[in-house]
mmCIF file of C-alpha atoms in Angstrom:
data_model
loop_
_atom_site.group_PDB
_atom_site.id
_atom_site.type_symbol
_atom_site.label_atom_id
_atom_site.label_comp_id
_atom_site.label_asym_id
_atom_site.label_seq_id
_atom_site.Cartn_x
_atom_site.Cartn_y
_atom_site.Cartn_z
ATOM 1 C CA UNK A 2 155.652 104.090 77.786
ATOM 2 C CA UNK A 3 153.415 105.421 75.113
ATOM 3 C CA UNK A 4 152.960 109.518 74.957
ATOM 4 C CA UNK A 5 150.081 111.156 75.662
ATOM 5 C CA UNK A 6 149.002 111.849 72.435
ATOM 6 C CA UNK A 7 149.667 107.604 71.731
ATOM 7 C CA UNK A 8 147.239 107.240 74.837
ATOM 8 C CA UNK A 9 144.837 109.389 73.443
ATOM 9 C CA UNK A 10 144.318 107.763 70.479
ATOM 10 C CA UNK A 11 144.207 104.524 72.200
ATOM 11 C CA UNK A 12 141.644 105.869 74.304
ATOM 12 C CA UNK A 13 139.694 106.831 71.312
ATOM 13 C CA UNK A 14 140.080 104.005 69.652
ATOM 14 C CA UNK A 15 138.210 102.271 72.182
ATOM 15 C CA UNK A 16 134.916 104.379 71.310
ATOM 16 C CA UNK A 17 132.771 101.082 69.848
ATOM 17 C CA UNK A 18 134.352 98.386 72.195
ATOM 18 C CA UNK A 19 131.913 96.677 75.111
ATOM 19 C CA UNK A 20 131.398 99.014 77.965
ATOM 20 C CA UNK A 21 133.231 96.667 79.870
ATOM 21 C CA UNK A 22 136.433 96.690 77.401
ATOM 22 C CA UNK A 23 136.087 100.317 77.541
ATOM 23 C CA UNK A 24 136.324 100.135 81.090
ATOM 24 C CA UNK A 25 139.365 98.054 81.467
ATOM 25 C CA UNK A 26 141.553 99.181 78.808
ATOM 26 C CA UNK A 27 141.354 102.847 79.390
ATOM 27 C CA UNK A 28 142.346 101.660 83.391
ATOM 28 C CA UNK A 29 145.403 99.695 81.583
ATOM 29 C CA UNK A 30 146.342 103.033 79.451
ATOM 30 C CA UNK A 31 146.034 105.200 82.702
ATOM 31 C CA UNK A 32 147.981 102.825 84.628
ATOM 32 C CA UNK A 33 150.518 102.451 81.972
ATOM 33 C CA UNK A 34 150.971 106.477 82.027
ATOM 34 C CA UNK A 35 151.108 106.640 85.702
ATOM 35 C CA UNK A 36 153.702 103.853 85.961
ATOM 36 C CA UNK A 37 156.254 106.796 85.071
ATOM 37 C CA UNK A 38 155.573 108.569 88.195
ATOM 38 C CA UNK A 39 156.118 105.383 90.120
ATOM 39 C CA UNK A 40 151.987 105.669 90.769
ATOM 40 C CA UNK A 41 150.130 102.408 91.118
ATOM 41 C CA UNK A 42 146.266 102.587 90.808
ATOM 42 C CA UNK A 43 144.097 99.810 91.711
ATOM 43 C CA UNK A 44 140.492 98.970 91.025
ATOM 44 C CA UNK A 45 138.382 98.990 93.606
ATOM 45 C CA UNK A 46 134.528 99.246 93.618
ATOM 46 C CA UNK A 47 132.397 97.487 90.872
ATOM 47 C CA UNK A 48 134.739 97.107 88.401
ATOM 48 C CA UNK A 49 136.720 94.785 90.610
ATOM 49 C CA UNK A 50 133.826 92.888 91.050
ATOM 50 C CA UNK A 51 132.632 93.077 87.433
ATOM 51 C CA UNK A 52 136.385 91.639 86.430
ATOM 52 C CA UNK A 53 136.177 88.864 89.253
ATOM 53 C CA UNK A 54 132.605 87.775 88.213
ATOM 54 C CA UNK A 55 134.063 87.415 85.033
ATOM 55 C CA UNK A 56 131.124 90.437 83.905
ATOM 56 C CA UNK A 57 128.252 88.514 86.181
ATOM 57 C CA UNK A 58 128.160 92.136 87.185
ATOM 58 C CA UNK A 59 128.129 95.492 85.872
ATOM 59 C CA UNK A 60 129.092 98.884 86.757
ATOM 60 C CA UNK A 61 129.291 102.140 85.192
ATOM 61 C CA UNK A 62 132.673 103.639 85.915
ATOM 62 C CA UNK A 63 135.761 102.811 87.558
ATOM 63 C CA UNK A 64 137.198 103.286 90.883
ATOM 64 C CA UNK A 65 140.955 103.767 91.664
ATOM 65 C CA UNK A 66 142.635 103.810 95.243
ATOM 66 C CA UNK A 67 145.769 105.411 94.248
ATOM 67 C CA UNK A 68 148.366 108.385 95.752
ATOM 68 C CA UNK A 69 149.275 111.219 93.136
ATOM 69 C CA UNK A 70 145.907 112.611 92.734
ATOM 70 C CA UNK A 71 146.927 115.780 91.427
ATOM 71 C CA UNK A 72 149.165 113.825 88.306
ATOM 72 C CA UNK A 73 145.893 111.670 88.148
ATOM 73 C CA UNK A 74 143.566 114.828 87.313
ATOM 74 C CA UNK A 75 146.391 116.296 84.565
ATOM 75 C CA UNK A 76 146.796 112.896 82.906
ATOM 76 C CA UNK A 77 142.924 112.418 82.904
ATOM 77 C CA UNK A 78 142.557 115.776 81.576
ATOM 78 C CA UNK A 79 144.990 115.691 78.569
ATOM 79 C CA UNK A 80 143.012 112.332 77.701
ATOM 80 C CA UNK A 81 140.135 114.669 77.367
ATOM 81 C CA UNK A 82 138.039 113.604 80.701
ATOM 82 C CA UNK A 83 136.418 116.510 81.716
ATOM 83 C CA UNK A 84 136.183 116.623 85.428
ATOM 84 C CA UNK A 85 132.575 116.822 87.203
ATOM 85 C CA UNK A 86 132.388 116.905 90.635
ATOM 86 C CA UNK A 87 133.676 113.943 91.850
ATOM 87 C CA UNK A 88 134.108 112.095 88.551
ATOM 88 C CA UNK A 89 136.315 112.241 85.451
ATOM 89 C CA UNK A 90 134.111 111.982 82.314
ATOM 90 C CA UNK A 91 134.942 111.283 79.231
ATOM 91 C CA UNK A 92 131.757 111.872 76.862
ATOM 92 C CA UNK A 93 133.335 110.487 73.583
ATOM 93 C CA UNK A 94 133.535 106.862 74.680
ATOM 94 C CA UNK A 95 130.993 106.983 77.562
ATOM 95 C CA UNK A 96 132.959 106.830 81.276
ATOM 96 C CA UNK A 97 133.734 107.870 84.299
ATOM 97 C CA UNK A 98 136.457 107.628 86.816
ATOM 98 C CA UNK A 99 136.861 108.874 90.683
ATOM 99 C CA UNK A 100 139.421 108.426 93.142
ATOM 100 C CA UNK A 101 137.470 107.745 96.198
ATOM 101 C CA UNK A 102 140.794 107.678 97.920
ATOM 102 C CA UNK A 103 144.404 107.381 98.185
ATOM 103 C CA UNK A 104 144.259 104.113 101.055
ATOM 104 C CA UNK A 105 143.725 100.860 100.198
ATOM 105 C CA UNK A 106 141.150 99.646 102.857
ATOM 106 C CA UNK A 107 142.621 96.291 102.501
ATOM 107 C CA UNK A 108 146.259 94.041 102.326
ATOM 108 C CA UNK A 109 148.285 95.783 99.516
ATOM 109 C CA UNK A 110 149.631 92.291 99.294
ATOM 110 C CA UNK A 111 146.883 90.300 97.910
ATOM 111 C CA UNK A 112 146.083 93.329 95.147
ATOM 112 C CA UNK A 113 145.954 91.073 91.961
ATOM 113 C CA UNK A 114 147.564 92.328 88.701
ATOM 114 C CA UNK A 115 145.862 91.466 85.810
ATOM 115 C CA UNK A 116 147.711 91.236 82.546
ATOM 116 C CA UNK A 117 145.720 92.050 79.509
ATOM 117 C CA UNK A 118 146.776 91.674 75.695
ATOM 118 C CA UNK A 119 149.559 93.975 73.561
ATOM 119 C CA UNK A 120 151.638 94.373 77.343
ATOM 120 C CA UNK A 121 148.889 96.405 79.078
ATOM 121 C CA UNK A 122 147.860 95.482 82.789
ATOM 122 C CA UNK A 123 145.781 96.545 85.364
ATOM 123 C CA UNK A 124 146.060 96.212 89.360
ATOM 124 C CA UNK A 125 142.659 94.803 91.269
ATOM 125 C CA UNK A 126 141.735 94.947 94.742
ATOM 126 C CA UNK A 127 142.522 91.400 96.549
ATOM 127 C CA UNK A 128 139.518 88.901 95.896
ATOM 128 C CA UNK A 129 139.192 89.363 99.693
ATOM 129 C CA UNK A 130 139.179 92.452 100.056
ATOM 130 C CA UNK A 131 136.230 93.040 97.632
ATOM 131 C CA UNK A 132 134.357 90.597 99.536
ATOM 132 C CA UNK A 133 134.623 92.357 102.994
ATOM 133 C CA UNK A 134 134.080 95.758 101.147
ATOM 134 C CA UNK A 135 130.705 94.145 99.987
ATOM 135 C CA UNK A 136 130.074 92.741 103.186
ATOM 136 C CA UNK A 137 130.590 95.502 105.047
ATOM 137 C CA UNK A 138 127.956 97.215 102.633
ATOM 138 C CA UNK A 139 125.564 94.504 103.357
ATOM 139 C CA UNK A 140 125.653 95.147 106.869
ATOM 140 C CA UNK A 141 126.010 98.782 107.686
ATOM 141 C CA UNK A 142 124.120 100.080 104.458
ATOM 142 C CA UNK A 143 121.686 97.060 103.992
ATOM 143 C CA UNK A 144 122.719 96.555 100.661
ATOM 144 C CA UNK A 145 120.618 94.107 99.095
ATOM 145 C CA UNK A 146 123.027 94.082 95.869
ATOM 146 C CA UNK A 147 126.286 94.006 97.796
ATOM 147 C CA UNK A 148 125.514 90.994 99.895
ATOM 148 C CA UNK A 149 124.317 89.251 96.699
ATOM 149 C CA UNK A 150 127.750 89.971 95.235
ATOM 150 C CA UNK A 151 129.500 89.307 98.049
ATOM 151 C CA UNK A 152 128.155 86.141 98.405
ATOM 152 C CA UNK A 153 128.427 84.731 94.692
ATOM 153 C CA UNK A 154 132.425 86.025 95.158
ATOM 154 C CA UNK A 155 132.819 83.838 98.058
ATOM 155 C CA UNK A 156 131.297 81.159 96.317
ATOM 156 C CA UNK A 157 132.815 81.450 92.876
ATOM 157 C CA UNK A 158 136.487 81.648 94.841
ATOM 158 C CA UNK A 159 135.732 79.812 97.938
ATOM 159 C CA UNK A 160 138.803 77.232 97.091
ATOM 160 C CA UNK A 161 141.028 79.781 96.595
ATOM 161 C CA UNK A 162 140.199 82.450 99.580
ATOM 162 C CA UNK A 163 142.320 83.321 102.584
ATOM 163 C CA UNK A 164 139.423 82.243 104.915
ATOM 164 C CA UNK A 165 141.988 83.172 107.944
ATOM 165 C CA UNK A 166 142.392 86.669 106.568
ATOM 166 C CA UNK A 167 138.756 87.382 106.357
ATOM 167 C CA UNK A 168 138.134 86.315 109.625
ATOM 168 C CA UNK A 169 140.375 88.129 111.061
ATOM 169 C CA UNK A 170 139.476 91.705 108.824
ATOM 170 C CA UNK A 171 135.921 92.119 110.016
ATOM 171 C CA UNK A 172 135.504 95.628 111.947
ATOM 172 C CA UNK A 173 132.400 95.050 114.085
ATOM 173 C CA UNK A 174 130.865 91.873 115.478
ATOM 174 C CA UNK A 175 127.884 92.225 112.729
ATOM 175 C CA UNK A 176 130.063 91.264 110.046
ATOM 176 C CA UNK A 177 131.136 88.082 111.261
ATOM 177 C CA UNK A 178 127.772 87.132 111.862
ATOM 178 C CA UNK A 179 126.713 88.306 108.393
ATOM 179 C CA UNK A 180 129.905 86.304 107.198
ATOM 180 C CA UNK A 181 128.906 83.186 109.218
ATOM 181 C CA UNK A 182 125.588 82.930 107.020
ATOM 182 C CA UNK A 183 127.484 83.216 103.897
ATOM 183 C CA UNK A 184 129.969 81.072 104.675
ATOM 184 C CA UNK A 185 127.501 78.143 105.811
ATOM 185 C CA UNK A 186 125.365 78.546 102.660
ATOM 186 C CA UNK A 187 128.569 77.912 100.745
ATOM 187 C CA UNK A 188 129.154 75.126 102.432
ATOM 188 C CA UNK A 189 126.056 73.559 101.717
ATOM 189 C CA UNK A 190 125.991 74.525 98.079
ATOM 190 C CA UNK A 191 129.302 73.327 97.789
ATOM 191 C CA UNK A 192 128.041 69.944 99.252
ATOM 192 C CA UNK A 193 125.195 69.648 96.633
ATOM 193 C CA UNK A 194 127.725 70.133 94.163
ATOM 194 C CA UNK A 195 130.007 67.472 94.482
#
């Protein structure tokens, strides 16, 4: 486990990386640091997408679902994020982090982890899980974006998705319609493909 003044640096050191490398390897020092309270955070939100869409996407901060909020906000802080409302900035490199919760709206069982180079990993959200939380967006907030996203997801991992699981996630009958669509337009793209 590296100290916190090791972490700092590293965090530093990541001041003229990719916002996306920024984004991911300060998740993989703050996970590493919370891994000695027996804390697991997880990506949820854009990043997960961003890292599943293999950067298709971007976003502008990252999202953790995660318990030990109050070892969160004194690890973030002696990293030098300064906390605004809901959001931990850190105005040196340029990002943000929030804990939007401490429940995984999803199976803790399909959360992916995510190795990255020099030992450092990160925990992401179950591909389909990030696909319901953009359909559900879709539907109940009209998302234009999310539905877009949702659908490339399904698309890019149809193969590999727990079809069964999906189905039976959905929370009100508008999402399996809205899932219905998406999943026959896969079809037939998937058809044109091969």
């Amino acid at each position: 486990m590296p100290s916190i003044s090791e972490a700092k640096k590293a965090i530093y050191a990541l001041k003229d990386k990719t916002k996306f490398e920024r984004l991911i390897y300060s998740a993989a020092i703050f996970t590493e640091l919370l891994a000695e309270h027996q804390i697991k955070p997880i990506i949820v939100g854009g990043l997960a997408v961003e890292i599943y869409s293999q950067s298709g996407y971007t976003t502008q901060d990252t999202d953790f679902v995660m318990d030990g909020y109050e070892i969160a906000d004194e690890i973030l802080k002696d990293l030098d994020f300064h906390k605004i409302g809901k959001d931990w900035i850190h105005t040196t490199i340029g990002i943000s982090i929030e804990i939007p919760s401490n429940f995984l709206t999803g199976d803790y069982n399909k959360v992916t982890e995510l190795p990255l180079d020099e030992n450092k990993k990160v925990y992401v959200i179950g591909i389909e899980d990030i696909i319901l939380d953009r359909l559900r967006s879709a539907v109940h907030w009209k998302s234009g974006e999310d539905r877009e996203w949702g659908y490339r997801l399904l698309l890019i991992y149809y193969e590999d998705i727990d079809l069964e699981y999906i189905e039976t996630s959905f929370q009100h009958p508008s999402e399996k319609d809205e899932f219905k669509e998406w999943l026959a337009e896969a079809i037939l793209e998937k058809s044109k493909i091969e």
